[in-house]
CSV table of C-alpha atoms and ligand atoms in Angstrom, one decimal:
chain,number,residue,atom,x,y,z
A,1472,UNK,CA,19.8,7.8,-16.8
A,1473,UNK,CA,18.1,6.1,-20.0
A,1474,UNK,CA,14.0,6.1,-20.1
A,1475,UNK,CA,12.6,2.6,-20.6
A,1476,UNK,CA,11.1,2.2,-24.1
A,1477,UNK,CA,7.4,3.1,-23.9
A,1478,UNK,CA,5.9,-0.5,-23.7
A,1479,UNK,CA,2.7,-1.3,-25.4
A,1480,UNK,CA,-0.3,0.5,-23.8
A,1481,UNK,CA,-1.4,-3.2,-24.0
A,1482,UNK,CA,0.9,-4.2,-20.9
A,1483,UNK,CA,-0.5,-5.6,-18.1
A,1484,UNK,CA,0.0,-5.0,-14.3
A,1485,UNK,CA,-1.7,-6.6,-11.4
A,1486,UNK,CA,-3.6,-3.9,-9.5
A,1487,UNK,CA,-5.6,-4.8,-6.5
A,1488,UNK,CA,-8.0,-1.5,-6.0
A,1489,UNK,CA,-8.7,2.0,-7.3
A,1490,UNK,CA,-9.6,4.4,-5.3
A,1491,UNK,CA,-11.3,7.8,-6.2
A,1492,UNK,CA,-11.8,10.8,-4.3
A,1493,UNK,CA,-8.4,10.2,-1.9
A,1494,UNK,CA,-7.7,13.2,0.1
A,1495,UNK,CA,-4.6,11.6,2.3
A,1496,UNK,CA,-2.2,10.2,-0.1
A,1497,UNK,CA,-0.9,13.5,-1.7
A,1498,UNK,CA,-2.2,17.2,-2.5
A,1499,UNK,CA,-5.7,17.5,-3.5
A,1500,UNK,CA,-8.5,15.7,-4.7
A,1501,UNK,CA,-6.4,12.5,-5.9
A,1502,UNK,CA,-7.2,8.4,-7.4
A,1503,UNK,CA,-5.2,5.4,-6.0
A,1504,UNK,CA,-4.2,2.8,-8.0
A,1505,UNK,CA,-2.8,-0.2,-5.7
A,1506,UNK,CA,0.1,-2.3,-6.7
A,1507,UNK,CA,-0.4,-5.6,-5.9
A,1508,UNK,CA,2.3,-7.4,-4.5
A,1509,UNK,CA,4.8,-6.4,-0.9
A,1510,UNK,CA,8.3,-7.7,-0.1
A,1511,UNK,CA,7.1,-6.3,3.6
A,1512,UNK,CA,4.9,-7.9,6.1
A,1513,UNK,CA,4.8,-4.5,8.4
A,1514,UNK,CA,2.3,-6.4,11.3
A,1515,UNK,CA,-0.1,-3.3,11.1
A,1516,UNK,CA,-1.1,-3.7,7.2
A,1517,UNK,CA,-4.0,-2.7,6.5
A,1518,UNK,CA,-4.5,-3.5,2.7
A,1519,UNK,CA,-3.3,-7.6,3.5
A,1520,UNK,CA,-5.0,-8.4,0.3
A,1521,UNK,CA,-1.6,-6.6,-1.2
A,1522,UNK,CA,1.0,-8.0,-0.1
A,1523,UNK,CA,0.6,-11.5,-2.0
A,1524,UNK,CA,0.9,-10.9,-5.7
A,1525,UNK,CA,-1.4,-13.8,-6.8
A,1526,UNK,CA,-4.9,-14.1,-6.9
A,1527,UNK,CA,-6.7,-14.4,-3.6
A,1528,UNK,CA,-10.2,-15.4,-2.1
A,1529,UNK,CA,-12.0,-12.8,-0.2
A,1530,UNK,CA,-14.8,-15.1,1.7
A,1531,UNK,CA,-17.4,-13.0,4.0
A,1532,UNK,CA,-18.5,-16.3,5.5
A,1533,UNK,CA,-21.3,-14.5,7.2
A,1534,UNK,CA,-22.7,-13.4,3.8
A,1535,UNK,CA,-23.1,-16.9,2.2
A,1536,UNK,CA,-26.4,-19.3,2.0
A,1537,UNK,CA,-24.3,-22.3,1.3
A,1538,UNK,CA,-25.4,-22.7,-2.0
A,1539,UNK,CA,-23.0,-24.5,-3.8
A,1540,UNK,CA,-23.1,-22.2,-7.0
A,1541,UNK,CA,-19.4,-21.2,-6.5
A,1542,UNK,CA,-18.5,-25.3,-6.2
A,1543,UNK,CA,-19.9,-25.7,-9.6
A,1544,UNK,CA,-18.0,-23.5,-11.3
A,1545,UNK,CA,-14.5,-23.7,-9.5
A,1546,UNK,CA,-12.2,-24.9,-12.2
A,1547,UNK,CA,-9.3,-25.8,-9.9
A,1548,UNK,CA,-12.2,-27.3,-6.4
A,1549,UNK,CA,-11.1,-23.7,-4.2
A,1550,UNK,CA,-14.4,-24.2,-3.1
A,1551,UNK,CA,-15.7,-27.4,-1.5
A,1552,UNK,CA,-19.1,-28.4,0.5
A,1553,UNK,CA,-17.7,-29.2,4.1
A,1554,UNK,CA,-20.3,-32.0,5.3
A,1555,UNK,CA,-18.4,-32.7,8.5
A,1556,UNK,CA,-20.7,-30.8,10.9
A,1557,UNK,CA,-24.3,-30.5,11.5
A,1558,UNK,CA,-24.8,-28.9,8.1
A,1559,UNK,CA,-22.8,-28.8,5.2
A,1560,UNK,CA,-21.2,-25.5,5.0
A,1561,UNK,CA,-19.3,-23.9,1.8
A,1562,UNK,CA,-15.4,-23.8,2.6
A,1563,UNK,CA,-12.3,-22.5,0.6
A,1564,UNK,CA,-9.6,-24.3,0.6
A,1565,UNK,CA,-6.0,-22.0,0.8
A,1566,UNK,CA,-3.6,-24.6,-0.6
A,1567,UNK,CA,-4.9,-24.5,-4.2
A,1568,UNK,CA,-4.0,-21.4,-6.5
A,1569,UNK,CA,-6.7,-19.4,-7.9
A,1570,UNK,CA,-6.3,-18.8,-11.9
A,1571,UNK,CA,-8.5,-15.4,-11.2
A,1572,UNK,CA,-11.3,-16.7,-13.6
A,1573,UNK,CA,-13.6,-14.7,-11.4
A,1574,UNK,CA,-16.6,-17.1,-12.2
A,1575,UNK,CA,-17.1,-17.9,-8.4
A,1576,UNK,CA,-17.4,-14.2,-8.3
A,1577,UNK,CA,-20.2,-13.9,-10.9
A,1578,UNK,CA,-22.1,-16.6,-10.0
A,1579,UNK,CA,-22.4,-15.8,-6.1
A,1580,UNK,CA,-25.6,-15.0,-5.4
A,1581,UNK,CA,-24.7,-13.1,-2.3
A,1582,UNK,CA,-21.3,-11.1,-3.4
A,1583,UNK,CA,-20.0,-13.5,-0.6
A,1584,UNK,CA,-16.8,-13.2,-3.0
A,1585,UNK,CA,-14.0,-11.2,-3.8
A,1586,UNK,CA,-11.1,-12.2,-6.4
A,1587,UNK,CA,-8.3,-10.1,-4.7
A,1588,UNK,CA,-6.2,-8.7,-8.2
A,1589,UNK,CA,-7.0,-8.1,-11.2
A,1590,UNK,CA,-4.7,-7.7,-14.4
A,1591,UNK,CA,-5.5,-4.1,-15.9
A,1592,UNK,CA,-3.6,-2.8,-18.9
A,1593,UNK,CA,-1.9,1.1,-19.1
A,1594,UNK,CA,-5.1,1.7,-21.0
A,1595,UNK,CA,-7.7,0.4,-18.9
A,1596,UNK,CA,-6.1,2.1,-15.5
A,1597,UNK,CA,-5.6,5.5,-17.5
A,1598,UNK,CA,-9.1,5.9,-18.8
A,1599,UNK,CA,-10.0,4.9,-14.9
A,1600,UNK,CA,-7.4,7.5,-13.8
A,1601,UNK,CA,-8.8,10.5,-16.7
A,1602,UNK,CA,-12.2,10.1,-15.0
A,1603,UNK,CA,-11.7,12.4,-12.8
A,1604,UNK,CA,-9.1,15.1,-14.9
A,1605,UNK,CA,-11.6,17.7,-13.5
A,1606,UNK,CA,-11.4,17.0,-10.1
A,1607,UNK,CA,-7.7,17.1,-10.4
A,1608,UNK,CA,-7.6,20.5,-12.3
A,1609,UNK,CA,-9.8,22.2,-9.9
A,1610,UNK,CA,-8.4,20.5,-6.0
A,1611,UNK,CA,-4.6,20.5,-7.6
A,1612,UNK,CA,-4.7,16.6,-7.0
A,1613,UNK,CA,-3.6,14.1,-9.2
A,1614,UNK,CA,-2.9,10.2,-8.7
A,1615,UNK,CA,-0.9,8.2,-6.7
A,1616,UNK,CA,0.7,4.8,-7.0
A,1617,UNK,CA,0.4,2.9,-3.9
A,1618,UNK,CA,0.6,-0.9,-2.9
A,1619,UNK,CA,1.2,-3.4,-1.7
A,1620,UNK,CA,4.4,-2.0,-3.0
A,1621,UNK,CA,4.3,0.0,-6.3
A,1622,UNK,CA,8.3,-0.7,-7.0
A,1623,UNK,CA,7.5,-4.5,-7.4
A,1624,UNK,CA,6.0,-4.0,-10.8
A,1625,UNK,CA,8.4,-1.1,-11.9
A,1626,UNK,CA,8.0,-1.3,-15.8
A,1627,UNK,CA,4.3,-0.8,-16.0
A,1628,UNK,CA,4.5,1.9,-13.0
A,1629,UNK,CA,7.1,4.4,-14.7
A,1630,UNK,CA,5.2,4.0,-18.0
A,1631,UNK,CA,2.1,4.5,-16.6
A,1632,UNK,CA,3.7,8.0,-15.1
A,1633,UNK,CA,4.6,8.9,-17.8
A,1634,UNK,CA,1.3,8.7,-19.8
A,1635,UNK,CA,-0.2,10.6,-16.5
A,1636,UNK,CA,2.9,13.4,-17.0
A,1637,UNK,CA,1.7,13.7,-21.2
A,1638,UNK,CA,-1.6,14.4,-19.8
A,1639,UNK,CA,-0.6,16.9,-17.1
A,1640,UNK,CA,-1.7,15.1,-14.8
A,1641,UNK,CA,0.5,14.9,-11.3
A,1642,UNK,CA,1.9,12.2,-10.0
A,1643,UNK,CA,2.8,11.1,-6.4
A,1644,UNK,CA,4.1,6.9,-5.5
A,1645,UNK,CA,3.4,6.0,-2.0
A,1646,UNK,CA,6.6,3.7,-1.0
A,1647,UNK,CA,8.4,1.5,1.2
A,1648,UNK,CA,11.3,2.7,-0.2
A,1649,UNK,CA,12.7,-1.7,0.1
A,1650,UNK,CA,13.6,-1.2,-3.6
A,1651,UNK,CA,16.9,-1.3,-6.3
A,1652,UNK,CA,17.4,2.5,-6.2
A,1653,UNK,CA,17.9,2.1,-9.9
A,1654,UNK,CA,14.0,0.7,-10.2
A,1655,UNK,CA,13.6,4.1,-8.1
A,1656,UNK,CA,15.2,6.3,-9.7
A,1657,UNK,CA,13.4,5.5,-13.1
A,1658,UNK,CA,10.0,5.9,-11.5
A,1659,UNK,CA,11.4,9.7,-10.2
A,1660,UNK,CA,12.1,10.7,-13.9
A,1661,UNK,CA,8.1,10.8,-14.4
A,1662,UNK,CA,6.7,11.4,-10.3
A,1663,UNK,CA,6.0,14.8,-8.5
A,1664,UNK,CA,6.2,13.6,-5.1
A,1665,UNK,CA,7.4,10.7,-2.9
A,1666,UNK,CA,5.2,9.8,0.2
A,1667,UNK,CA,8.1,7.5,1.5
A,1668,UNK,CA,7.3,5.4,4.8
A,1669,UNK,CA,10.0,5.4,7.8
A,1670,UNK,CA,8.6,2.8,9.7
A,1671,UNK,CA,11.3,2.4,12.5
A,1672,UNK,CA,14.7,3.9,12.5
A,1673,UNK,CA,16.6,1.1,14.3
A,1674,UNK,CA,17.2,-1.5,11.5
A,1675,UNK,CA,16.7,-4.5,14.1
A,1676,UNK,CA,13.0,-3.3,15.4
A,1677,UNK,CA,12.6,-2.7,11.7
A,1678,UNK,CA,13.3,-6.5,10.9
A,1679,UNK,CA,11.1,-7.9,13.6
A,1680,UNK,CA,8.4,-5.4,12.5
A,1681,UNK,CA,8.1,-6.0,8.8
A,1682,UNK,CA,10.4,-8.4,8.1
A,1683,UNK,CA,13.3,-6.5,6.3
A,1684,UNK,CA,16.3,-4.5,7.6
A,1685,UNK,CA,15.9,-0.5,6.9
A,1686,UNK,CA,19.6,-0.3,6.0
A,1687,UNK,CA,18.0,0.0,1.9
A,1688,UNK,CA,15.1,1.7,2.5
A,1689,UNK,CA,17.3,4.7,4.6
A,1690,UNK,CA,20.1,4.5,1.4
A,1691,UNK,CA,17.6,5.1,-1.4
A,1692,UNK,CA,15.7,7.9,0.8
A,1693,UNK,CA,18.9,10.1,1.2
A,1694,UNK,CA,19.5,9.4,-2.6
A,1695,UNK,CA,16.1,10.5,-3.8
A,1696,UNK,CA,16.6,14.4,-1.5
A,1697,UNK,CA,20.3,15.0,-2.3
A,1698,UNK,CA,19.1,14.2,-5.9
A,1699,UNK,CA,16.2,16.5,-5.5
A,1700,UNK,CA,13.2,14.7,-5.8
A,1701,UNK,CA,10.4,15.8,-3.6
A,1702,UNK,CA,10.3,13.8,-0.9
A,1703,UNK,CA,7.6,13.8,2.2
A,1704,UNK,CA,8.1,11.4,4.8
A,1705,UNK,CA,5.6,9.1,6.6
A,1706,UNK,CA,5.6,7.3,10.0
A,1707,UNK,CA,3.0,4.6,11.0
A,1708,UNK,CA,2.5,5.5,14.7
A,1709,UNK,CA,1.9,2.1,16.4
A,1710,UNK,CA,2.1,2.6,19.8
A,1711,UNK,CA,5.0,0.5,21.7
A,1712,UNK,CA,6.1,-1.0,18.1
A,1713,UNK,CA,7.4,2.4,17.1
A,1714,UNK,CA,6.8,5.7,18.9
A,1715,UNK,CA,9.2,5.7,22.1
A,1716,UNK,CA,10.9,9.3,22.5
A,1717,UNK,CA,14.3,7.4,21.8
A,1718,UNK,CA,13.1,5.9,18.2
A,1719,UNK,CA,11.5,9.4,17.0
A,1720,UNK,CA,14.8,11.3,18.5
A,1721,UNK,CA,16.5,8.4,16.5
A,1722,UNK,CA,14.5,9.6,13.3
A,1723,UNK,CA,15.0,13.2,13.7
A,1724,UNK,CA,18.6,13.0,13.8
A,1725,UNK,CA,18.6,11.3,10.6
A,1726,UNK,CA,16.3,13.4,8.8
A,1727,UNK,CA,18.0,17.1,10.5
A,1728,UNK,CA,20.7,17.0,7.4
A,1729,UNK,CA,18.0,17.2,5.2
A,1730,UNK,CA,16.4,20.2,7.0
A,1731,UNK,CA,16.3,23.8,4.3
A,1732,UNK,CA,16.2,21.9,1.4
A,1733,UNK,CA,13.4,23.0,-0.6
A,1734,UNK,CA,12.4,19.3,-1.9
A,1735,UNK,CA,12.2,17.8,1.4
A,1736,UNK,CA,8.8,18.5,2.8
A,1737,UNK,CA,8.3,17.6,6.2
A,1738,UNK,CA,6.8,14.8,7.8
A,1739,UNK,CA,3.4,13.2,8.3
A,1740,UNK,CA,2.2,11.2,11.1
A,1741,UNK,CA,-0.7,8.1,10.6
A,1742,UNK,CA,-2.0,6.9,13.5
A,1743,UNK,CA,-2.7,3.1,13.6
A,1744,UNK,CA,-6.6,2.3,12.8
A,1745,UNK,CA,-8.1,-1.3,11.9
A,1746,UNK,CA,-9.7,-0.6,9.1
A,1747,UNK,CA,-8.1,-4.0,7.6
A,1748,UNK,CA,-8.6,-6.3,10.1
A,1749,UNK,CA,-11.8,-7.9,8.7
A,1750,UNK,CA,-10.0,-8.1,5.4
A,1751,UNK,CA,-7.4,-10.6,7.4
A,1752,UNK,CA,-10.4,-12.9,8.3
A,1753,UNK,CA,-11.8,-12.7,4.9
A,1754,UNK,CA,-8.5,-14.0,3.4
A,1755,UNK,CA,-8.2,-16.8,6.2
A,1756,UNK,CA,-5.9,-15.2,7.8
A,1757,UNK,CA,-5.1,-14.1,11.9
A,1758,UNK,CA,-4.4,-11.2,12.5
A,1759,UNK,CA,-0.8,-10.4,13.1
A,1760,UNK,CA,-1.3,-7.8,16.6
A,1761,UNK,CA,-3.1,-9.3,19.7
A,1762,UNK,CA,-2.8,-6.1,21.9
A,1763,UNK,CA,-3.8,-2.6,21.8
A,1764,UNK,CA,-1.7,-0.9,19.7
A,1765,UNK,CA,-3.7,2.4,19.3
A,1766,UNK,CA,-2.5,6.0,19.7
A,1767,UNK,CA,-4.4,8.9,22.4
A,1768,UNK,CA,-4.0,12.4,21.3
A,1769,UNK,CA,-1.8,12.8,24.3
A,1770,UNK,CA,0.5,10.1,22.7
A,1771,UNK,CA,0.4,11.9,19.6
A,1772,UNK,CA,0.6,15.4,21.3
A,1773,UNK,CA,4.0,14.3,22.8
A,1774,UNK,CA,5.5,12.9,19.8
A,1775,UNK,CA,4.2,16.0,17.7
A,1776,UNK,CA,6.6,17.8,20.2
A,1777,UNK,CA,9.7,16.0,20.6
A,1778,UNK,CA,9.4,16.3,16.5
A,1779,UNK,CA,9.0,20.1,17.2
A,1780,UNK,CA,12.3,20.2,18.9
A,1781,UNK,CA,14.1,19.5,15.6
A,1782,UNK,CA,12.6,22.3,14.1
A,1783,UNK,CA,9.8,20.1,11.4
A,1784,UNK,CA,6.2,20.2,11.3
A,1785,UNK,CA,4.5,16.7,12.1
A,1786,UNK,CA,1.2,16.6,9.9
A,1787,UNK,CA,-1.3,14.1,11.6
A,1788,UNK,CA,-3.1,12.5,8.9
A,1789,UNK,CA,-6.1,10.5,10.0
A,1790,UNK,CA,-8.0,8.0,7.7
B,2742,LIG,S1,-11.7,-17.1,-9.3
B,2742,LIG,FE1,-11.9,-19.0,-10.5
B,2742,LIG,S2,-10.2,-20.2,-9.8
B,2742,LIG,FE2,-10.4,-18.6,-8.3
B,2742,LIG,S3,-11.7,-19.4,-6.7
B,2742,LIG,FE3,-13.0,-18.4,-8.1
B,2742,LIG,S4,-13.8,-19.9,-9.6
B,2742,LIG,FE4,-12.0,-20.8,-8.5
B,2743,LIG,S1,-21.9,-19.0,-4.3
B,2743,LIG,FE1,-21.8,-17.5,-2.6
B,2743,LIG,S2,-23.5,-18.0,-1.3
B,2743,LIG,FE2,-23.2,-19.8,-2.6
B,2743,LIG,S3,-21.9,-21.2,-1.4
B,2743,LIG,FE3,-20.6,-19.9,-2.7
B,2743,LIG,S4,-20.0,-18.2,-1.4
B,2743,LIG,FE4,-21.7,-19.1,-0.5
């Protein structure tokens, strides 16, 4: 397989967050650089500011004075003074595309706003990424590409791995896996590890859950361990969407031909948590899930067992 020509160090990828001091997305002490854009809608995401790749509005309503600074300086009217009611309240309108100027940011006087995306250079997110080379060096971390989906913006990623990989410094991509295994493949040339989501075996569920069939996502996944690229799966446990015995007996059977091969390392369970759901408000969004989708340790005791039976180590990992 050919390398990409190294781009310009000058290219430019829409990042949404970075994150120091991870400890659950790869070995060690590690920094997160999130991708933005998703061709998923999994109901449970918790990083919805993500999965869009253009510019978004993050409103906390209950921070704002109504001021009117962020009207002023609105060059395409997002923001508007809503004088139906018994006060005129600052709104945001959602049919209008934000050009990402950031000057309703700046001029809030509340940090009531937050421009979701941001277009960094190779440059800019290395020098954020070399901050913490010592942290790295001593905890045998690294960073990791995550998302939204890191695949959607594959040029930028597998040169930005491969300035990490001049630098020593290991890499790890957090991933759907809903990718050309080509676009894959390239990324693996310069990445030390593959946190690679299963999020329900039976293509159908899969579908209704996310909104793409698995078929893909299973293909490139046997491709990346019978080529030998490390490869640790992950499951979203969200209980009744994924987690009866028949779907994780399902998902052992699949992953049992892969069992003694030195590159395949195991499997990690995360338990759903909300930590998003304000994010869905802020956006002016609802909330996909309306009932209680959360795991007990007796739910996650069981499926730690039948997981057992096939001989693999289920790591909880709790955020
Ligand atoms: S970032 Fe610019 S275009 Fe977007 S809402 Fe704010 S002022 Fe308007
Ligand atoms: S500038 Fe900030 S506080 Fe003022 S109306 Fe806009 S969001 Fe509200």
């Amino acid at each position: 397989m050919e390398v990409r020509p190294l781009l310009s160090l000058e290219r430019k990828a829409r990042i949404f967050n970075m994150q120091k001091y991870s400890i659950y997305d790869g070995p060690g002490i590690r920094t997160i650089i999130f991708f933005k854009g998703c061709p998923l809608r999994c109901q449970w995401c918790a990083n919805p500011e993500g999965l869009e790749k253009k510019y978004q509005v993050m409103f906390q309503e209950e921070l704002c004075i109504h001021c009117g600074k962020c009207v002023a300086v609105c060059p395409v009217k997002i923001h508007y003074m809503d004088d139906s009611g018994d006060s005129i309240k600052h709104k945001v309108r959602r049919d209008i595309n934000c050009t990402g100027c950031r000057s309703c940011e700046t001029v809030c006087p509340r940090q009531a706003l937050n421009i979701a995306g941001k277009d960094l250079t190779i440059t800019e997110v290395l020098d954020f990424i070399q901050q913490d080379a010592a942290f790295y060096q001593s905890s045998g971390g690294g960073v990791t590409l995550s998302g939204g989906e890191v695949c959607t913006q594959p040029v930028f990623a597998v040169n930005l791995l491969m300035e990490c990989k001049k630098l020593g410094i290991n890499t790890a991509i957090e991933t759907s896996g809903y990718a050309e295994l080509d676009a894959i493949l390239e990324l693996a040339q310069f990445n030390d590890l593959f946190l690679y989501d299963i999020k329900n075996i039976n293509s159908d569920q899969h579908e209704v859950l996310t909104g793409v069939r698995n078929e893909k996502i299973l293909r490139n996944l046997t491709e990346l361990i019978q080529r030998g690229y490390k490869v640790k799966v992950r499951m979203p446990m969200i209980k009744g969407l994924n987690t009866s015995e028949e779907i994780i007996r399902k998902t052992m059977e699949f992953l049992k031909s892969f069992h003694g091969r030195p590159n395949f390392l195991g499997v990690d369970l995360l338990p759903y948590h909300k930590l998003g759901v304000n994010k869905y408000k802020q956006l002016g969004k609802i909330y996909p899930i309306e009932v209680d989708v959360a795991m007990t340790e007796d739910d996650l005791t069981r499926i730690e067992g039948w997981i057992g039976e096939y001989g693999l180590d289920a790591k909880i990992i709790r955020h």
